[in-house]
Amino acid sequence: MPEAHPRRIFLASRNAKKIAEMERILGATMPGLKVLGLDDVAAYEEPVEDQPDFAGNALVKARAGLAVTGLPSLADDSGLCVDALNGMPGVLSARWSGPPKDDARNNALLLAQLEDVPDERRGAEFRCAVALVVPGPDGTPVERVVEGAMRGRVIRELRGTGGFGYDVLFVPDDQDGDLTSAEMTAEAKDAISHRGRSLRAIAPVVAEILG
Ligand code: IMP
């Protein structure tokens, strides 16, 4: 049995489910490791997510986390990349139809943009990058990024009440049925999702770097 881990790590997120999931995943290799979220630290001005890719935005957020908290910091960034739109909305997913952020309006816009796209060309994938930034021995931060993806297709009508964002329009490939990710249980989605995959992939990296 590994010894209880005395350390703490910061995840730049307010999503209690994401924080609990990370603590569970990291806890399997680092028992006792505590994951703090944005609501557990003094409020700070969060950086603008202005990078051209998910890895860049995740790094910006994790660097800010380390700068403010002094703790090893994790952050994620994710979105939907549609083949027929050359990978868009990508990093613009949350605000695809303009401010203020509105999932229903984003979904309506995506449906309209893909109206004339035939079924065989409606492939897409959710992607997620997770960045880890820790204080380095000589003062230079050590940085790592991992990525995960969930491949599938965009359907023509909204289906399901679970999930969030584009889940009601997205049918993942990696399943026996034909459910949207909004019709799957949270556990079934986590097992194949871009976020689940990247959170699980960062766990051994955290363990190695925190020793
Ligand atoms: P983030 O919070 O900056 O990573 O932005 C993520 C945006 O991408 C969300 O607002 C959604 O529009 C979309 N997105 C990312 N992951 C998912 C997912 O698992 N389901 C549905 N939409 C997602």
PDB file of C-alpha atoms and ligand atoms in Angstrom:
ATOM      1  CA  MET A   1       0.000   0.000   0.000  1.00  0.00           C
ATOM      2  CA  PRO A   2       1.426   3.452  -0.919  1.00  0.00           C
ATOM      3  CA  GLU A   3       1.590   5.917   1.957  1.00  0.00           C
ATOM      4  CA  ALA A   4      -1.040   8.659   2.294  1.00  0.00           C
ATOM      5  CA  HIS A   5      -0.007  11.613   0.141  1.00  0.00           C
ATOM      6  CA  PRO A   6       0.320  14.863   2.106  1.00  0.00           C
ATOM      7  CA  ARG A   7       0.214  17.191  -0.884  1.00  0.00           C
ATOM      8  CA  ARG A   8      -2.273  19.508  -2.446  1.00  0.00           C
ATOM      9  CA  ILE A   9      -2.838  20.418  -6.066  1.00  0.00           C
ATOM     10  CA  PHE A  10      -4.941  23.209  -7.595  1.00  0.00           C
ATOM     11  CA  LEU A  11      -7.414  22.690 -10.455  1.00  0.00           C
ATOM     12  CA  ALA A  12      -8.468  25.983 -12.066  1.00  0.00           C
ATOM     13  CA  SER A  13     -12.162  25.092 -12.191  1.00  0.00           C
ATOM     14  CA  ARG A  14     -15.387  25.818 -10.310  1.00  0.00           C
ATOM     15  CA  ASN A  15     -16.969  22.581 -11.454  1.00  0.00           C
ATOM     16  CA  ALA A  16     -17.370  20.490  -8.279  1.00  0.00           C
ATOM     17  CA  LYS A  17     -17.917  17.303 -10.312  1.00  0.00           C
ATOM     18  CA  LYS A  18     -14.703  17.854 -12.273  1.00  0.00           C
ATOM     19  CA  ILE A  19     -12.742  18.531  -9.056  1.00  0.00           C
ATOM     20  CA  ALA A  20     -14.147  15.416  -7.357  1.00  0.00           C
ATOM     21  CA  GLU A  21     -13.414  13.313 -10.453  1.00  0.00           C
ATOM     22  CA  MET A  22      -9.815  14.566 -10.561  1.00  0.00           C
ATOM     23  CA  GLU A  23      -9.337  13.853  -6.842  1.00  0.00           C
ATOM     24  CA  ARG A  24     -10.698  10.321  -7.354  1.00  0.00           C
ATOM     25  CA  ILE A  25      -8.463   9.641 -10.368  1.00  0.00           C
ATOM     26  CA  LEU A  26      -5.302  11.113  -8.812  1.00  0.00           C
ATOM     27  CA  GLY A  27      -6.121   9.515  -5.462  1.00  0.00           C
ATOM     28  CA  ALA A  28      -5.774   6.058  -6.990  1.00  0.00           C
ATOM     29  CA  THR A  29      -2.016   6.599  -7.375  1.00  0.00           C
ATOM     30  CA  MET A  30      -1.521   9.350  -4.763  1.00  0.00           C
ATOM     31  CA  PRO A  31      -3.746   8.509  -1.785  1.00  0.00           C
ATOM     32  CA  GLY A  32      -4.674  11.563   0.268  1.00  0.00           C
ATOM     33  CA  LEU A  33      -3.799  14.105  -2.450  1.00  0.00           C
ATOM     34  CA  LYS A  34      -6.231  17.010  -2.039  1.00  0.00           C
ATOM     35  CA  VAL A  35      -7.515  18.835  -5.132  1.00  0.00           C
ATOM     36  CA  LEU A  36      -8.472  22.464  -4.488  1.00  0.00           C
ATOM     37  CA  GLY A  37     -10.715  24.364  -6.933  1.00  0.00           C
ATOM     38  CA  LEU A  38     -11.213  28.057  -7.702  1.00  0.00           C
ATOM     39  CA  ASP A  39     -13.734  28.345  -4.882  1.00  0.00           C
ATOM     40  CA  ASP A  40     -11.168  27.064  -2.351  1.00  0.00           C
ATOM     41  CA  VAL A  41      -8.626  29.843  -2.988  1.00  0.00           C
ATOM     42  CA  ALA A  42      -8.780  33.640  -2.771  1.00  0.00           C
ATOM     43  CA  ALA A  43     -10.538  35.098  -5.838  1.00  0.00           C
ATOM     44  CA  TYR A  44      -8.245  36.257  -8.646  1.00  0.00           C
ATOM     45  CA  GLU A  45      -8.657  37.672 -12.116  1.00  0.00           C
ATOM     46  CA  GLU A  46      -8.755  34.691 -14.434  1.00  0.00           C
ATOM     47  CA  PRO A  47      -6.707  34.980 -17.646  1.00  0.00           C
ATOM     48  CA  VAL A  48      -8.285  35.562 -21.051  1.00  0.00           C
ATOM     49  CA  GLU A  49      -8.475  32.335 -23.089  1.00  0.00           C
ATOM     50  CA  ASP A  50      -7.040  33.851 -26.263  1.00  0.00           C
ATOM     51  CA  GLN A  51      -4.816  31.033 -27.524  1.00  0.00           C
ATOM     52  CA  PRO A  52      -5.411  29.329 -30.894  1.00  0.00           C
ATOM     53  CA  ASP A  53      -5.557  25.810 -29.454  1.00  0.00           C
ATOM     54  CA  PHE A  54      -6.805  23.895 -26.421  1.00  0.00           C
ATOM     55  CA  ALA A  55      -3.299  23.156 -25.111  1.00  0.00           C
ATOM     56  CA  GLY A  56      -2.401  26.853 -25.182  1.00  0.00           C
ATOM     57  CA  ASN A  57      -5.520  27.893 -23.279  1.00  0.00           C
ATOM     58  CA  ALA A  58      -5.100  25.119 -20.709  1.00  0.00           C
ATOM     59  CA  LEU A  59      -1.487  26.226 -20.148  1.00  0.00           C
ATOM     60  CA  VAL A  60      -2.471  29.889 -19.721  1.00  0.00           C
ATOM     61  CA  LYS A  61      -4.981  28.884 -17.029  1.00  0.00           C
ATOM     62  CA  ALA A  62      -2.613  26.480 -15.239  1.00  0.00           C
ATOM     63  CA  ARG A  63       0.229  29.050 -15.247  1.00  0.00           C
ATOM     64  CA  ALA A  64      -2.095  31.616 -13.673  1.00  0.00           C
ATOM     65  CA  GLY A  65      -3.086  29.009 -11.087  1.00  0.00           C
ATOM     66  CA  LEU A  66       0.531  28.415 -10.064  1.00  0.00           C
ATOM     67  CA  ALA A  67       1.321  32.147 -10.059  1.00  0.00           C
ATOM     68  CA  VAL A  68      -1.589  32.901  -7.714  1.00  0.00           C
ATOM     69  CA  THR A  69      -1.698  29.848  -5.432  1.00  0.00           C
ATOM     70  CA  GLY A  70       1.930  28.701  -5.477  1.00  0.00           C
ATOM     71  CA  LEU A  71       0.540  25.149  -5.744  1.00  0.00           C
ATOM     72  CA  PRO A  72       1.130  22.640  -8.542  1.00  0.00           C
ATOM     73  CA  SER A  73      -1.706  23.598 -10.887  1.00  0.00           C
ATOM     74  CA  LEU A  74      -3.923  21.843 -13.405  1.00  0.00           C
ATOM     75  CA  ALA A  75      -6.324  23.368 -15.933  1.00  0.00           C
ATOM     76  CA  ASP A  76      -8.341  22.052 -18.857  1.00  0.00           C
ATOM     77  CA  ASP A  77      -9.755  23.464 -22.053  1.00  0.00           C
ATOM     78  CA  SER A  78     -12.116  21.716 -24.424  1.00  0.00           C
ATOM     79  CA  GLY A  79     -14.436  22.068 -27.374  1.00  0.00           C
ATOM     80  CA  LEU A  80     -16.058  20.498 -30.407  1.00  0.00           C
ATOM     81  CA  CYS A  81     -14.129  20.245 -33.713  1.00  0.00           C
ATOM     82  CA  VAL A  82     -16.365  19.587 -36.733  1.00  0.00           C
ATOM     83  CA  ASP A  83     -14.741  18.077 -39.854  1.00  0.00           C
ATOM     84  CA  ALA A  84     -16.991  19.899 -42.331  1.00  0.00           C
ATOM     85  CA  LEU A  85     -16.175  23.221 -40.616  1.00  0.00           C
ATOM     86  CA  ASN A  86     -12.404  22.647 -40.779  1.00  0.00           C
ATOM     87  CA  GLY A  87     -12.201  21.971 -37.051  1.00  0.00           C
ATOM     88  CA  MET A  88     -14.405  24.823 -35.898  1.00  0.00           C
ATOM     89  CA  PRO A  89     -15.887  25.845 -33.499  1.00  0.00           C
ATOM     90  CA  GLY A  90     -12.815  24.469 -31.661  1.00  0.00           C
ATOM     91  CA  VAL A  91     -11.554  26.897 -29.031  1.00  0.00           C
ATOM     92  CA  LEU A  92     -14.560  29.122 -29.834  1.00  0.00           C
ATOM     93  CA  SER A  93     -17.079  26.407 -28.876  1.00  0.00           C
ATOM     94  CA  ALA A  94     -18.463  28.085 -25.765  1.00  0.00           C
ATOM     95  CA  ARG A  95     -19.130  31.371 -27.565  1.00  0.00           C
ATOM     96  CA  TRP A  96     -19.696  30.152 -31.140  1.00  0.00           C
ATOM     97  CA  SER A  97     -22.880  32.184 -31.657  1.00  0.00           C
ATOM     98  CA  GLY A  98     -21.529  35.265 -29.857  1.00  0.00           C
ATOM     99  CA  PRO A  99     -21.942  36.636 -26.346  1.00  0.00           C
ATOM    100  CA  PRO A 100     -23.458  35.954 -23.903  1.00  0.00           C
ATOM    101  CA  LYS A 101     -22.562  32.263 -23.866  1.00  0.00           C
ATOM    102  CA  ASP A 102     -25.711  30.282 -24.706  1.00  0.00           C
ATOM    103  CA  ASP A 103     -25.756  26.516 -25.402  1.00  0.00           C
ATOM    104  CA  ALA A 104     -29.168  26.536 -27.141  1.00  0.00           C
ATOM    105  CA  ARG A 105     -28.139  29.333 -29.516  1.00  0.00           C
ATOM    106  CA  ASN A 106     -24.802  27.618 -30.238  1.00  0.00           C
ATOM    107  CA  ASN A 107     -26.626  24.372 -31.077  1.00  0.00           C
ATOM    108  CA  ALA A 108     -29.099  26.169 -33.365  1.00  0.00           C
ATOM    109  CA  LEU A 109     -26.215  27.840 -35.211  1.00  0.00           C
ATOM    110  CA  LEU A 110     -24.308  24.565 -35.627  1.00  0.00           C
ATOM    111  CA  LEU A 111     -27.433  22.819 -36.977  1.00  0.00           C
ATOM    112  CA  ALA A 112     -27.974  25.631 -39.479  1.00  0.00           C
ATOM    113  CA  GLN A 113     -24.326  25.566 -40.599  1.00  0.00           C
ATOM    114  CA  LEU A 114     -24.480  21.808 -41.205  1.00  0.00           C
ATOM    115  CA  GLU A 115     -27.939  21.769 -42.791  1.00  0.00           C
ATOM    116  CA  ASP A 116     -26.668  20.943 -46.284  1.00  0.00           C
ATOM    117  CA  VAL A 117     -23.895  18.608 -45.118  1.00  0.00           C
ATOM    118  CA  PRO A 118     -24.774  14.966 -45.897  1.00  0.00           C
ATOM    119  CA  ASP A 119     -24.765  12.305 -43.176  1.00  0.00           C
ATOM    120  CA  GLU A 120     -21.474  10.735 -44.256  1.00  0.00           C
ATOM    121  CA  ARG A 121     -19.654  14.069 -43.846  1.00  0.00           C
ATOM    122  CA  ARG A 122     -20.976  14.985 -40.383  1.00  0.00           C
ATOM    123  CA  GLY A 123     -17.984  13.589 -38.465  1.00  0.00           C
ATOM    124  CA  ALA A 124     -16.678  15.583 -35.487  1.00  0.00           C
ATOM    125  CA  GLU A 125     -14.761  15.174 -32.257  1.00  0.00           C
ATOM    126  CA  PHE A 126     -14.704  16.664 -28.825  1.00  0.00           C
ATOM    127  CA  ARG A 127     -11.174  17.442 -27.687  1.00  0.00           C
ATOM    128  CA  CYS A 128      -9.788  18.290 -24.279  1.00  0.00           C
ATOM    129  CA  ALA A 129      -6.320  19.393 -23.205  1.00  0.00           C
ATOM    130  CA  VAL A 130      -5.173  19.230 -19.577  1.00  0.00           C
ATOM    131  CA  ALA A 131      -2.115  21.222 -18.535  1.00  0.00           C
ATOM    132  CA  LEU A 132       0.017  20.696 -15.421  1.00  0.00           C
ATOM    133  CA  VAL A 133       2.341  23.483 -14.256  1.00  0.00           C
ATOM    134  CA  VAL A 134       4.510  22.921 -11.161  1.00  0.00           C
ATOM    135  CA  PRO A 135       7.270  24.965  -9.530  1.00  0.00           C
ATOM    136  CA  GLY A 136      10.604  23.699 -10.908  1.00  0.00           C
ATOM    137  CA  PRO A 137      13.757  23.118  -8.838  1.00  0.00           C
ATOM    138  CA  ASP A 138      15.553  26.169 -10.312  1.00  0.00           C
ATOM    139  CA  GLY A 139      12.500  28.454 -10.275  1.00  0.00           C
ATOM    140  CA  THR A 140      11.512  27.701 -13.878  1.00  0.00           C
ATOM    141  CA  PRO A 141       8.055  26.073 -13.897  1.00  0.00           C
ATOM    142  CA  VAL A 142       7.823  22.514 -15.235  1.00  0.00           C
ATOM    143  CA  GLU A 143       4.985  22.213 -17.758  1.00  0.00           C
ATOM    144  CA  ARG A 144       3.199  19.200 -19.259  1.00  0.00           C
ATOM    145  CA  VAL A 145       0.086  18.926 -21.464  1.00  0.00           C
ATOM    146  CA  VAL A 146      -1.951  15.836 -22.372  1.00  0.00           C
ATOM    147  CA  GLU A 147      -4.917  15.623 -24.750  1.00  0.00           C
ATOM    148  CA  GLY A 148      -7.940  13.362 -25.144  1.00  0.00           C
ATOM    149  CA  ALA A 149     -10.571  13.076 -27.871  1.00  0.00           C
ATOM    150  CA  MET A 150     -14.031  11.554 -28.383  1.00  0.00           C
ATOM    151  CA  ARG A 151     -14.892  10.909 -32.021  1.00  0.00           C
ATOM    152  CA  GLY A 152     -18.477  10.860 -33.298  1.00  0.00           C
ATOM    153  CA  ARG A 153     -20.960  12.676 -35.533  1.00  0.00           C
ATOM    154  CA  VAL A 154     -23.335  15.622 -35.397  1.00  0.00           C
ATOM    155  CA  ILE A 155     -26.982  14.610 -35.872  1.00  0.00           C
ATOM    156  CA  ARG A 156     -29.854  16.709 -37.249  1.00  0.00           C
ATOM    157  CA  GLU A 157     -32.060  17.085 -34.177  1.00  0.00           C
ATOM    158  CA  LEU A 158     -31.539  17.691 -30.429  1.00  0.00           C
ATOM    159  CA  ARG A 159     -31.746  14.497 -28.353  1.00  0.00           C
ATOM    160  CA  GLY A 160     -31.398  13.993 -24.589  1.00  0.00           C
ATOM    161  CA  THR A 161     -31.476  16.004 -21.398  1.00  0.00           C
ATOM    162  CA  GLY A 162     -28.162  15.145 -19.722  1.00  0.00           C
ATOM    163  CA  GLY A 163     -24.731  16.663 -20.236  1.00  0.00           C
ATOM    164  CA  PHE A 164     -24.266  20.227 -21.444  1.00  0.00           C
ATOM    165  CA  GLY A 165     -23.147  22.225 -24.474  1.00  0.00           C
ATOM    166  CA  TYR A 166     -23.256  20.280 -27.744  1.00  0.00           C
ATOM    167  CA  ASP A 167     -24.031  16.914 -26.085  1.00  0.00           C
ATOM    168  CA  VAL A 168     -27.618  16.961 -27.422  1.00  0.00           C
ATOM    169  CA  LEU A 169     -26.303  16.945 -31.021  1.00  0.00           C
ATOM    170  CA  PHE A 170     -23.374  14.537 -30.698  1.00  0.00           C
ATOM    171  CA  VAL A 171     -23.440  10.740 -31.095  1.00  0.00           C
ATOM    172  CA  PRO A 172     -20.083   9.227 -29.991  1.00  0.00           C
ATOM    173  CA  ASP A 173     -18.685   6.372 -32.118  1.00  0.00           C
ATOM    174  CA  ASP A 174     -17.301   4.367 -29.210  1.00  0.00           C
ATOM    175  CA  GLN A 175     -20.578   2.803 -27.975  1.00  0.00           C
ATOM    176  CA  ASP A 176     -22.858  -0.165 -28.751  1.00  0.00           C
ATOM    177  CA  GLY A 177     -25.992   1.946 -29.266  1.00  0.00           C
ATOM    178  CA  ASP A 178     -26.833   5.198 -31.034  1.00  0.00           C
ATOM    179  CA  LEU A 179     -27.164   7.544 -28.045  1.00  0.00           C
ATOM    180  CA  THR A 180     -26.158  11.182 -27.959  1.00  0.00           C
ATOM    181  CA  SER A 181     -23.765  12.064 -25.155  1.00  0.00           C
ATOM    182  CA  ALA A 182     -26.771  13.862 -23.587  1.00  0.00           C
ATOM    183  CA  GLU A 183     -28.631  10.506 -23.470  1.00  0.00           C
ATOM    184  CA  MET A 184     -25.762   8.565 -21.865  1.00  0.00           C
ATOM    185  CA  THR A 185     -25.261   8.246 -18.125  1.00  0.00           C
ATOM    186  CA  ALA A 186     -22.520  10.498 -16.761  1.00  0.00           C
ATOM    187  CA  GLU A 187     -20.437   7.373 -16.012  1.00  0.00           C
ATOM    188  CA  ALA A 188     -20.817   5.998 -19.542  1.00  0.00           C
ATOM    189  CA  LYS A 189     -19.841   9.360 -21.033  1.00  0.00           C
ATOM    190  CA  ASP A 190     -16.852   9.762 -18.662  1.00  0.00           C
ATOM    191  CA  ALA A 191     -15.517   6.344 -19.687  1.00  0.00           C
ATOM    192  CA  ILE A 192     -15.108   7.406 -23.335  1.00  0.00           C
ATOM    193  CA  SER A 193     -15.086  11.200 -23.201  1.00  0.00           C
ATOM    194  CA  HIS A 194     -12.294  13.555 -24.224  1.00  0.00           C
ATOM    195  CA  ARG A 195     -12.261  14.959 -20.673  1.00  0.00           C
ATOM    196  CA  GLY A 196     -12.303  11.572 -18.929  1.00  0.00           C
ATOM    197  CA  ARG A 197      -9.473  10.386 -21.144  1.00  0.00           C
ATOM    198  CA  SER A 198      -7.286  13.442 -20.632  1.00  0.00           C
ATOM    199  CA  LEU A 199      -7.911  13.573 -16.852  1.00  0.00           C
ATOM    200  CA  ARG A 200      -6.923   9.909 -16.607  1.00  0.00           C
ATOM    201  CA  ALA A 201      -3.877  10.501 -18.802  1.00  0.00           C
ATOM    202  CA  ILE A 202      -2.547  13.323 -16.608  1.00  0.00           C
ATOM    203  CA  ALA A 203      -2.702  11.227 -13.409  1.00  0.00           C
ATOM    204  CA  PRO A 204       0.572   9.289 -13.969  1.00  0.00           C
ATOM    205  CA  VAL A 205       2.256  12.524 -15.089  1.00  0.00           C
ATOM    206  CA  VAL A 206       1.230  14.236 -11.831  1.00  0.00           C
ATOM    207  CA  ALA A 207       2.429  11.218  -9.839  1.00  0.00           C
ATOM    208  CA  GLU A 208       5.785  11.212 -11.625  1.00  0.00           C
ATOM    209  CA  ILE A 209       6.417  14.956 -11.297  1.00  0.00           C
ATOM    210  CA  LEU A 210       5.197  15.333  -7.709  1.00  0.00           C
ATOM    211  CA  GLY A 211       7.090  12.162  -6.844  1.00  0.00           C
TER     212      GLY A 211
HETATM  213  P1  IMP B   1     -14.312  25.377 -21.887  1.00  0.00           P
HETATM  214  O1  IMP B   1     -15.161  25.364 -20.662  1.00  0.00           O
HETATM  215  O2  IMP B   1     -13.592  26.635 -22.157  1.00  0.00           O
HETATM  216  O3  IMP B   1     -13.447  24.161 -21.968  1.00  0.00           O
HETATM  217  O4  IMP B   1     -15.348  25.347 -23.121  1.00  0.00           O
HETATM  218  C1  IMP B   1     -15.914  24.192 -23.418  1.00  0.00           C
HETATM  219  C2  IMP B   1     -17.051  24.420 -24.414  1.00  0.00           C
HETATM  220  O5  IMP B   1     -16.927  23.406 -25.400  1.00  0.00           O
HETATM  221  C3  IMP B   1     -18.385  24.220 -23.722  1.00  0.00           C
HETATM  222  O6  IMP B   1     -18.989  25.422 -23.392  1.00  0.00           O
HETATM  223  C4  IMP B   1     -19.168  23.445 -24.759  1.00  0.00           C
HETATM  224  O7  IMP B   1     -19.750  24.338 -25.677  1.00  0.00           O
HETATM  225  C5  IMP B   1     -18.103  22.656 -25.491  1.00  0.00           C
HETATM  226  N1  IMP B   1     -17.852  21.343 -24.831  1.00  0.00           N
HETATM  227  C6  IMP B   1     -16.682  20.913 -24.272  1.00  0.00           C
HETATM  228  N2  IMP B   1     -16.830  19.681 -23.769  1.00  0.00           N
HETATM  229  C7  IMP B   1     -18.089  19.333 -23.997  1.00  0.00           C
HETATM  230  C8  IMP B   1     -18.842  18.140 -23.685  1.00  0.00           C
HETATM  231  O8  IMP B   1     -18.376  17.175 -23.054  1.00  0.00           O
HETATM  232  N3  IMP B   1     -20.129  18.150 -24.090  1.00  0.00           N
HETATM  233  C9  IMP B   1     -20.690  19.182 -24.760  1.00  0.00           C
HETATM  234  N4  IMP B   1     -20.065  20.312 -25.055  1.00  0.00           N
HETATM  235  C10 IMP B   1     -18.747  20.382 -24.678  1.00  0.00           C
END
